[in-house]
Short mmCIF file of C-alpha atoms in Angstrom, two decimals:
data_model
loop_
_atom_site.label_atom_id
_atom_site.label_comp_id
_atom_site.label_asym_id
_atom_site.label_seq_id
_atom_site.Cartn_x
_atom_site.Cartn_y
_atom_site.Cartn_z
CA MET A 18 41.44 8.97 -46.83
CA GLU A 19 37.84 8.24 -46.18
CA GLN A 20 36.55 8.35 -42.63
CA GLN A 21 33.84 6.02 -41.49
CA ALA A 22 30.76 7.71 -40.10
CA PRO A 23 30.28 7.04 -36.40
CA SER A 24 27.90 4.23 -35.65
CA GLN A 25 24.45 5.15 -34.39
CA GLU A 26 24.09 1.97 -32.39
CA PRO A 27 25.31 3.43 -29.05
CA ASP A 28 22.82 6.32 -29.37
CA GLU A 29 20.04 3.91 -30.17
CA ALA A 30 21.02 1.74 -27.21
CA MET A 31 20.82 4.77 -24.93
CA GLN A 32 17.28 5.58 -25.98
CA ALA A 33 14.60 5.18 -23.34
CA PRO A 34 12.60 1.95 -23.49
CA SER A 35 9.19 2.07 -25.10
CA PRO A 36 6.04 2.48 -22.98
CA GLN A 37 5.16 -1.15 -23.71
CA THR A 38 8.54 -2.28 -22.38
CA GLN A 39 8.20 -0.10 -19.30
CA LEU A 40 4.71 -1.45 -18.62
CA ARG A 41 5.92 -5.02 -19.08
CA GLU A 42 8.85 -4.47 -16.70
CA TRP A 43 6.58 -2.78 -14.15
CA PHE A 44 4.11 -5.67 -14.26
CA ARG A 45 6.91 -8.24 -14.05
CA GLY A 46 8.27 -6.57 -10.92
CA ILE A 47 4.99 -6.79 -8.97
CA PRO A 48 5.03 -9.61 -6.38
CA LEU A 49 2.74 -12.59 -6.96
CA CYS A 50 -0.16 -11.96 -4.55
CA THR A 51 -0.46 -8.28 -5.44
CA LYS A 52 -0.18 -9.08 -9.14
CA SER A 53 -2.83 -11.81 -8.92
CA LEU A 54 -5.34 -9.56 -7.16
CA LEU A 55 -4.68 -6.80 -9.69
CA VAL A 56 -5.36 -9.22 -12.56
CA VAL A 57 -8.53 -10.57 -10.93
CA ASN A 58 -9.96 -7.10 -10.26
CA VAL A 59 -9.19 -5.78 -13.74
CA SER A 60 -10.39 -8.98 -15.47
CA ILE A 61 -13.74 -8.93 -13.66
CA PHE A 62 -14.22 -5.26 -14.51
CA VAL A 63 -13.40 -5.81 -18.20
CA VAL A 64 -15.64 -8.88 -18.53
CA ALA A 65 -18.53 -7.09 -16.79
CA ALA A 66 -18.12 -4.10 -19.09
CA ILE A 67 -18.06 -6.28 -22.21
CA LEU A 68 -21.15 -8.22 -21.14
CA GLY A 69 -22.98 -5.11 -19.98
CA TRP A 70 -23.49 -6.63 -16.52
CA ASP A 71 -24.66 -4.18 -13.86
CA ASN A 72 -26.55 -6.24 -11.27
CA TYR A 73 -24.48 -4.86 -8.41
CA ARG A 74 -27.12 -5.54 -5.78
CA ALA A 75 -26.71 -9.29 -6.30
CA VAL A 76 -23.06 -9.24 -5.20
CA CYS A 77 -22.57 -6.11 -3.07
CA MET A 78 -21.85 -5.87 0.64
CA ALA A 79 -25.38 -5.46 2.02
CA PRO A 80 -25.67 -5.95 5.80
CA TYR A 81 -29.35 -6.86 5.63
CA ALA A 82 -28.62 -9.66 3.12
CA LEU A 83 -25.92 -11.18 5.31
CA VAL A 84 -28.14 -11.06 8.40
CA SER A 85 -31.46 -12.12 6.88
CA SER A 86 -30.30 -14.60 4.23
CA PHE A 87 -26.79 -15.48 5.45
CA GLN A 88 -25.34 -14.66 2.02
CA ILE A 89 -21.71 -15.01 3.06
CA TYR A 90 -20.47 -14.99 -0.53
CA ARG A 91 -20.99 -11.22 -0.56
CA VAL A 92 -17.92 -10.81 1.65
CA VAL A 93 -15.80 -11.91 -1.32
CA THR A 94 -17.83 -10.83 -4.35
CA SER A 95 -18.25 -7.25 -3.16
CA MET A 96 -14.48 -6.73 -3.10
CA PHE A 97 -13.95 -7.49 -6.78
CA VAL A 98 -16.74 -5.40 -8.32
CA HIS A 99 -16.25 -1.74 -9.28
CA LEU A 100 -18.74 0.75 -10.64
CA GLY A 101 -16.64 2.63 -13.13
CA LEU A 102 -13.24 3.17 -14.70
CA LEU A 103 -12.13 5.81 -12.19
CA HIS A 104 -13.32 3.61 -9.34
CA ILE A 105 -11.14 0.64 -10.27
CA ALA A 106 -8.26 2.83 -11.52
CA PHE A 107 -7.94 4.72 -8.24
CA ASN A 108 -8.31 1.58 -6.16
CA MET A 109 -5.70 -0.38 -8.11
CA LEU A 110 -3.28 2.55 -8.26
CA ALA A 111 -3.55 2.69 -4.48
CA PHE A 112 -3.41 -1.08 -3.91
CA VAL A 113 -0.44 -2.06 -6.08
CA PRO A 114 2.20 0.11 -4.33
CA ILE A 115 1.12 -0.65 -0.78
CA GLY A 116 0.47 -4.32 -1.57
CA SER A 117 3.91 -4.66 -3.16
CA VAL A 118 5.66 -3.09 -0.17
CA LEU A 119 3.87 -5.30 2.33
CA GLU A 120 4.30 -8.44 0.23
CA ARG A 121 8.06 -7.91 -0.02
CA SER A 122 8.15 -7.56 3.75
CA LEU A 123 5.59 -10.16 4.87
CA GLY A 124 5.86 -12.66 2.04
CA THR A 125 3.33 -13.71 -0.58
CA LEU A 126 1.41 -16.26 1.46
CA ARG A 127 1.29 -14.08 4.54
CA LEU A 128 -0.05 -11.11 2.58
CA ALA A 129 -2.77 -13.35 1.14
CA HIS A 130 -3.60 -14.47 4.69
CA THR A 131 -3.65 -10.83 5.83
CA ILE A 132 -6.06 -9.80 3.07
CA LEU A 133 -8.36 -12.75 3.80
CA ALA A 134 -8.38 -11.87 7.50
CA LEU A 135 -9.09 -8.21 6.72
CA ALA A 136 -11.98 -9.19 4.45
CA ILE A 137 -13.61 -11.33 7.14
CA VAL A 138 -13.05 -8.95 10.05
CA SER A 139 -14.11 -5.85 8.10
CA ALA A 140 -17.31 -7.60 6.96
CA VAL A 141 -18.17 -8.55 10.55
CA LEU A 142 -17.50 -4.99 11.73
CA HIS A 143 -19.49 -3.53 8.83
CA VAL A 144 -22.57 -5.63 9.56
CA ALA A 145 -22.31 -5.25 13.34
CA THR A 146 -21.92 -1.47 13.15
CA ALA A 147 -24.80 -1.07 10.69
CA ALA A 148 -27.05 -3.17 12.93
CA ALA A 149 -25.96 -1.35 16.09
CA LEU A 150 -26.76 2.04 14.53
CA LEU A 151 -30.36 1.11 13.69
CA PRO A 152 -31.88 2.33 17.01
CA PHE A 153 -29.91 5.60 16.89
CA THR A 154 -30.35 6.78 13.31
CA PRO A 155 -33.48 8.31 11.77
CA THR A 156 -33.18 6.04 8.72
CA ASP A 157 -31.99 2.50 8.09
CA ASP A 158 -29.91 3.50 5.06
CA GLN A 159 -26.66 2.01 6.36
CA PHE A 160 -28.26 -1.36 7.07
CA TYR A 161 -29.77 -1.59 3.59
CA ALA A 162 -26.97 0.16 1.72
CA CYS A 163 -25.12 -1.69 -1.02
CA SER A 164 -21.36 -1.18 -1.28
CA VAL A 165 -18.74 -2.59 -3.62
CA GLY A 166 -15.03 -2.11 -4.22
CA PHE A 167 -11.60 -3.07 -2.92
CA SER A 168 -11.01 0.05 -0.85
CA GLY A 169 -12.08 -1.51 2.46
CA ILE A 170 -9.14 -3.91 2.09
CA ILE A 171 -6.88 -1.03 1.06
CA PHE A 172 -7.75 0.91 4.21
CA GLY A 173 -6.95 -2.17 6.28
CA LEU A 174 -3.58 -2.52 4.53
CA ILE A 175 -2.88 1.18 5.13
CA VAL A 176 -3.30 0.64 8.87
CA VAL A 177 -1.11 -2.49 8.86
CA GLU A 178 1.60 -0.71 6.86
CA THR A 179 1.40 2.36 9.08
CA ALA A 180 1.83 0.18 12.16
CA VAL A 181 5.07 -1.31 10.86
CA SER A 182 6.55 1.47 8.72
CA GLY A 183 7.98 3.67 11.46
CA ALA A 184 6.93 6.86 9.63
CA GLU A 185 6.08 9.74 11.94
CA ARG A 186 3.79 11.75 9.67
CA ARG A 187 1.85 11.23 6.45
CA SER A 188 0.57 13.69 3.87
CA LEU A 189 -3.05 13.90 2.76
CA PHE A 190 -2.61 14.51 -0.97
CA GLY A 191 -0.20 17.35 -0.32
CA PHE A 192 -2.78 19.49 1.48
CA PHE A 193 -1.43 18.94 5.00
CA THR A 194 0.31 16.31 7.11
CA VAL A 195 -1.03 14.34 10.07
CA PRO A 196 0.53 11.95 12.61
CA ALA A 197 0.98 8.53 11.03
CA LYS A 198 -1.16 6.79 13.68
CA VAL A 199 -4.25 8.83 12.80
CA TYR A 200 -3.52 8.99 9.07
CA PRO A 201 -5.90 6.14 8.02
CA TYR A 202 -8.80 7.71 9.90
CA ALA A 203 -7.95 11.20 8.68
CA LEU A 204 -7.98 9.76 5.16
CA VAL A 205 -11.43 8.23 5.79
CA ALA A 206 -12.75 11.59 7.03
CA PHE A 207 -11.08 13.54 4.23
CA LEU A 208 -12.48 11.33 1.48
CA GLN A 209 -15.92 11.43 3.12
CA LEU A 210 -15.73 15.23 3.15
CA ILE A 211 -14.85 15.65 -0.52
CA MET A 212 -16.87 12.65 -1.75
CA PRO A 213 -19.95 12.45 0.51
CA SER A 214 -21.42 9.46 -1.32
CA VAL A 215 -18.63 7.01 -0.55
CA SER A 216 -19.24 4.23 1.94
CA LEU A 217 -18.22 5.54 5.34
CA LEU A 218 -18.88 2.19 7.00
CA GLY A 219 -16.99 0.32 4.28
CA HIS A 220 -13.88 2.44 4.70
CA LEU A 221 -14.08 2.71 8.49
CA SER A 222 -14.65 -1.02 9.00
CA GLY A 223 -11.64 -1.74 6.78
CA ALA A 224 -9.46 0.60 8.82
CA LEU A 225 -10.68 -0.89 12.12
CA ALA A 226 -10.05 -4.40 10.79
CA GLY A 227 -6.49 -3.36 9.97
CA GLN A 228 -6.11 -1.94 13.47
CA ALA A 229 -7.26 -5.21 15.01
CA TYR A 230 -5.00 -7.29 12.77
CA ALA A 231 -1.94 -5.13 13.45
CA ALA A 232 -2.63 -5.25 17.20
CA ALA A 233 -2.88 -9.04 17.09
CA LEU A 234 0.41 -9.37 15.23
CA ALA A 235 2.11 -6.91 17.55
CA TYR A 236 2.23 -9.75 20.08
CA ASN A 237 5.36 -11.40 18.75
CA SER A 238 4.53 -14.93 19.92
CA GLY A 239 1.30 -14.98 17.94
CA ALA A 240 3.00 -13.54 14.88
CA VAL A 241 5.80 -16.10 15.05
CA THR A 242 3.28 -18.94 15.44
CA GLN A 243 1.40 -17.73 12.39
CA ALA A 244 4.64 -17.37 10.41
CA HIS A 245 5.71 -20.93 11.23
CA LEU A 246 2.31 -22.31 10.19
CA LEU A 247 2.51 -20.47 6.89
CA ALA A 248 6.08 -21.71 6.43
CA ARG A 249 4.80 -25.28 6.71
CA VAL A 250 2.31 -24.55 3.95
CA GLU A 251 5.10 -23.14 1.79
CA ALA A 252 7.14 -26.30 2.34
CA ALA A 253 4.29 -28.61 1.30
CA PRO A 254 4.93 -30.48 -1.98
CA ALA A 255 1.56 -29.39 -3.36
CA PHE A 256 2.64 -25.75 -2.97
CA GLY A 257 5.97 -26.29 -4.71
CA ARG A 258 4.99 -24.93 -8.12
CA VAL A 259 3.66 -21.73 -6.60
CA VAL A 260 6.77 -21.18 -4.48
CA ALA A 261 8.95 -21.73 -7.56
CA LEU A 262 7.39 -18.80 -9.44
CA PRO A 263 9.84 -15.89 -9.89
CA SER A 264 7.48 -13.35 -8.32
CA TYR A 265 6.78 -15.44 -5.21
CA ILE A 266 8.17 -13.90 -2.01
CA HIS A 267 9.09 -16.28 0.80
CA GLY A 268 7.70 -15.39 4.22
CA ARG A 269 9.86 -14.43 7.16
CA GLN A 270 9.91 -16.53 10.31
CA ASP A 271 9.92 -13.82 12.97
CA GLY A 272 7.30 -11.40 14.19
CA LEU A 273 5.70 -8.41 12.52
CA PRO A 274 8.50 -6.70 10.56
CA VAL A 275 9.24 -3.20 9.49
CA ALA A 276 8.06 -2.79 5.91
CA HIS A 277 11.14 -2.33 3.73
CA ALA A 278 10.70 -1.24 0.14
CA PRO A 279 13.54 -1.53 -2.36
CA ALA A 280 16.10 1.16 -1.69
CA GLY A 281 15.38 4.42 -3.44
CA HIS A 282 11.95 3.32 -4.57
CA ARG A 283 9.68 6.00 -3.23
CA LEU A 284 6.07 4.99 -3.06
CA GLY A 285 4.46 7.59 -0.90
CA GLY A 286 4.48 10.94 0.77
CA SER A 287 7.02 12.15 3.22
CA GLU A 288 7.07 14.57 6.08
CA ARG A 289 8.07 17.30 3.67
CA SER A 290 6.50 16.77 0.33
CA GLY A 291 3.51 14.52 0.46
CA GLY A 292 4.48 12.25 -2.39
CA GLY A 293 6.14 11.95 -5.73
CA GLY A 294 5.45 10.19 -8.96
CA LEU A 295 2.31 8.15 -8.41
CA MET A 296 1.09 10.26 -5.51
CA ALA A 297 1.66 13.49 -7.43
CA SER A 298 -0.67 12.33 -10.19
CA LEU A 299 -3.22 11.03 -7.71
CA THR A 300 -3.07 14.31 -5.79
CA GLU A 301 -3.90 16.21 -8.95
CA ALA A 302 -6.75 13.79 -9.62
CA VAL A 303 -8.20 14.39 -6.16
CA ARG A 304 -7.87 18.15 -6.42
CA GLY A 305 -9.54 18.07 -9.80
CA ALA A 306 -12.31 15.87 -8.44
CA ILE A 307 -13.17 18.10 -5.49
CA GLY A 308 -15.10 20.50 -7.66
CA ARG A 309 -17.15 17.65 -9.14
CA ALA A 310 -17.59 15.50 -6.06
CA TRP A 311 -20.43 17.38 -4.37
CA GLY A 312 -23.06 16.42 -6.91
CA PRO A 313 -25.43 13.51 -6.23
CA ARG A 314 -23.85 10.10 -6.66
CA ASP A 315 -25.30 6.62 -6.25
CA ALA A 316 -22.05 5.52 -4.75
CA ASP A 317 -20.57 3.00 -2.38
CA GLY A 318 -23.35 3.61 0.01
CA GLY A 319 -25.52 3.82 -3.06
CA GLY A 320 -28.87 2.27 -3.68
CA ASP A 321 -31.93 3.38 -1.85
CA GLY A 322 -32.76 0.20 0.02
CA ASP A 323 -35.63 -0.79 -2.22
CA GLY A 324 -33.85 -3.55 -4.07
CA ARG A 325 -33.08 -1.37 -7.09
CA ALA A 326 -29.75 -2.06 -8.81
CA VAL A 327 -27.02 0.24 -7.63
CA GLY A 328 -25.06 2.40 -9.98
CA PRO A 329 -26.22 2.18 -13.61
CA ALA A 330 -28.29 5.36 -13.84
CA THR A 331 -25.75 7.60 -12.17
CA VAL A 332 -22.56 5.85 -13.18
CA ARG A 333 -23.34 6.33 -16.86
CA GLY A 334 -23.90 10.02 -16.26
CA GLY A 335 -20.79 10.82 -14.25
CA TYR A 336 -17.92 9.56 -12.21
CA ALA A 337 -18.33 6.76 -9.71
CA TYR A 338 -16.25 7.63 -6.67
CA ASP A 339 -17.73 5.10 -4.29
CA ALA A 340 -15.20 3.22 -2.21
CA VAL A 341 -12.39 4.88 -4.10
CA SER A 342 -9.26 4.89 -1.99
CA ILE A 343 -6.34 7.05 -3.03
CA THR A 344 -3.58 6.61 -0.53
CA ASP A 345 -0.22 7.98 0.47
CA THR A 346 1.65 4.70 0.53
CA ALA A 347 4.61 3.29 2.37
CA PRO A 348 7.76 5.36 2.60
CA ALA A 349 10.63 3.56 0.96
CA ARG A 350 13.14 1.83 3.19
CA PRO A 351 16.42 0.16 2.41
CA PRO A 352 16.35 -3.61 2.89
CA PRO A 353 17.39 -5.02 6.26
CA SER A 354 20.70 -6.75 6.80
CA GLN A 355 20.92 -10.47 6.06
CA GLY A 356 20.12 -11.37 9.62
CA GLY A 357 17.32 -8.86 9.91
CA ALA A 358 16.52 -7.28 13.24
CA PRO A 359 18.17 -8.70 16.36
CA GLY A 360 16.64 -12.04 17.18
CA SER A 361 15.21 -12.58 13.72
CA GLU A 362 16.08 -15.44 11.44
CA ALA A 363 17.84 -14.99 8.12
CA ARG A 364 15.52 -14.92 5.15
CA PRO A 365 16.19 -16.47 1.76
CA ALA A 366 17.22 -14.12 -1.02
CA ARG A 367 14.28 -12.59 -2.82
CA PRO A 368 14.15 -11.97 -6.56
CA GLN A 369 14.79 -8.37 -7.56
CA SER A 370 14.45 -6.53 -10.81
CA ASP A 371 17.39 -4.81 -12.49
CA ALA A 372 15.91 -1.45 -11.52
CA ASP A 373 15.79 -2.49 -7.85
CA ARG A 374 19.42 -3.60 -7.96
CA ARG A 375 20.47 -0.30 -9.55
CA ARG A 376 18.65 1.63 -6.83
CA GLN A 377 20.32 -0.43 -4.09
CA LEU A 378 23.76 0.08 -5.66
CA ALA A 379 23.15 3.83 -5.86
CA MET A 380 22.08 3.95 -2.20
CA ALA A 381 25.09 1.87 -1.15
CA ALA A 382 27.41 4.18 -3.10
CA ALA A 383 25.88 7.21 -1.38
CA ALA A 384 26.35 5.55 2.01
CA ARG A 385 30.01 4.82 1.21
CA ARG A 386 30.53 8.43 0.19
CA ALA A 387 28.87 9.52 3.42
CA ALA A 388 31.12 7.30 5.52
CA GLY A 389 34.29 8.14 3.62
CA GLY A 390 33.63 11.72 2.54
CA GLY A 391 35.25 13.16 5.64
CA GLY A 392 37.99 10.56 5.99
CA ASN A 393 36.18 9.00 8.93
CA ALA A 394 32.55 8.08 9.42
CA ALA A 395 32.38 10.44 12.33
CA ASP A 396 34.21 13.27 10.61
CA GLY A 397 31.83 15.95 9.48
CA GLY A 398 28.96 14.06 11.05
CA GLY A 399 29.07 15.18 14.64
CA ALA A 400 26.25 17.18 16.18
CA GLY A 401 26.20 20.62 14.65
CA ALA A 402 29.06 19.83 12.26
CA GLU A 403 28.80 20.45 8.55
CA LEU A 404 27.88 17.35 6.58
CA THR A 405 29.68 16.11 3.51
CA ALA A 406 27.85 15.93 0.19
CA GLY A 407 27.41 12.17 0.56
CA GLN A 408 26.06 12.51 4.09
CA GLN A 409 23.60 15.19 2.99
CA GLU A 410 22.39 12.87 0.22
CA VAL A 411 21.79 9.99 2.62
CA LEU A 412 20.12 12.27 5.19
CA ALA A 413 17.82 13.66 2.51
CA GLY A 414 16.86 10.11 1.57
CA MET A 415 16.01 9.30 5.20
CA ILE A 416 13.85 12.42 5.43
CA GLU A 417 11.99 11.38 2.29
CA MET A 418 11.31 8.02 3.97
CA GLY A 419 9.24 9.89 6.55
CA TYR A 420 11.74 10.33 9.40
CA GLY A 421 12.35 13.65 11.11
CA ARG A 422 15.63 15.36 10.25
CA ASP A 423 17.07 15.37 13.78
CA ARG A 424 16.17 11.74 14.55
CA ALA A 425 17.43 10.57 11.18
CA ARG A 426 20.75 12.37 11.63
CA ARG A 427 21.25 11.01 15.14
CA ALA A 428 20.53 7.49 13.94
CA LEU A 429 22.91 7.81 11.00
CA GLU A 430 25.67 9.22 13.18
CA ALA A 431 25.21 6.47 15.77
CA SER A 432 25.42 3.79 13.06
CA GLY A 433 28.45 5.26 11.30
CA TRP A 434 26.19 6.30 8.41
CA ASP A 435 25.06 2.73 7.78
CA VAL A 436 21.54 3.22 6.40
CA GLY A 437 20.28 -0.27 7.28
CA GLN A 438 21.42 -0.01 10.91
CA ALA A 439 19.98 3.50 11.17
CA VAL A 440 16.56 2.33 9.96
CA ASP A 441 16.60 -0.61 12.38
CA ALA A 442 17.49 1.74 15.26
CA LEU A 443 14.70 4.16 14.36
CA SER A 444 12.17 1.36 13.93
CA SER A 445 13.05 -0.22 17.28
CA GLY A 446 12.61 3.09 19.09
CA ASN A 447 16.23 3.29 20.22
CA ILE A 448 16.63 6.78 18.75
CA HIS A 449 14.58 9.58 20.31
#
């Protein structure tokens, strides 16, 4: 009796998707505002490269041009111009994760508003600081310097995310960790140390703009007022087609939230490791660049103040690191409960990818094992008691989010090993 050979279809179905499919799924999962800015930055870079355009001084952030000629357009144009492939690659690899995390938390329209506010405030601070330094510096390089790139905005977003993430410490490319509150400024100093040509004022003004924006939103009444105004824009008929797009994220109606990434989706460094996946590759890139970064560069602070075009001579001969921002991004958080934090309003369901749903199901299963592994949520979870395998898995996940082991365990025990409640308790400061 002949036997039929086993079908190969199941094996073929189990094969990993192609790189093209993975890239398409990754791009599809990026929220609308972050995706749009990524497309704009990359498109401008590609078109400029094809056309051979290199007149950076016509569009860069130059304090003297804003003061003497009131060329306000430079506030916008300077953000979308990059000097080289590494420049735009590092900036976009840093922007997409942190932009996605904040957009899922704030909403698409509110993130766009945040970026616009950061652009304006950082430009004002950049010009004001450069002008204020004129009497105290031996040269006027900062006032006549020409800087381009998106990293000023990225530094502002780092500060905003740090203010709402609840993380206690952040890793600088795996070299060492610093308190989360000083992380953006430590990153500015660290990048300035290993890449002396980058724009110190561009990065610092972006970070200070983020500090000012986060402080303004920390006053809940102002944040709620802003959220309601943006909600009215979302409800306008003219905005209907944009809101209907699958990648659009509706804004929340309460104050400044804790930034929740999809469960299990780790975007940045933790208290222990300093990053995985994206950050591991970026860390290697930084370490590899340190040996090359001390040579002369006509970088973000490039140009010599004489009206000469910035970049072409040196960019063609080496790497352009100016305004490059490589960042340890937001620690992943499970999504809040339907009602959000106490006093917040329920938010409409947001579109999720299949990968996000699988991660959430895995996290929920781990939480159920943690609660039921000892027969009772409290069993095996008391202070000093041995944890079950499920509880250890959930605790390890909380530590990777950036929380200290002891605080994370106390929060989980107090919430009956409910991850969402534990995160809310840690974020509200109820667990010490």
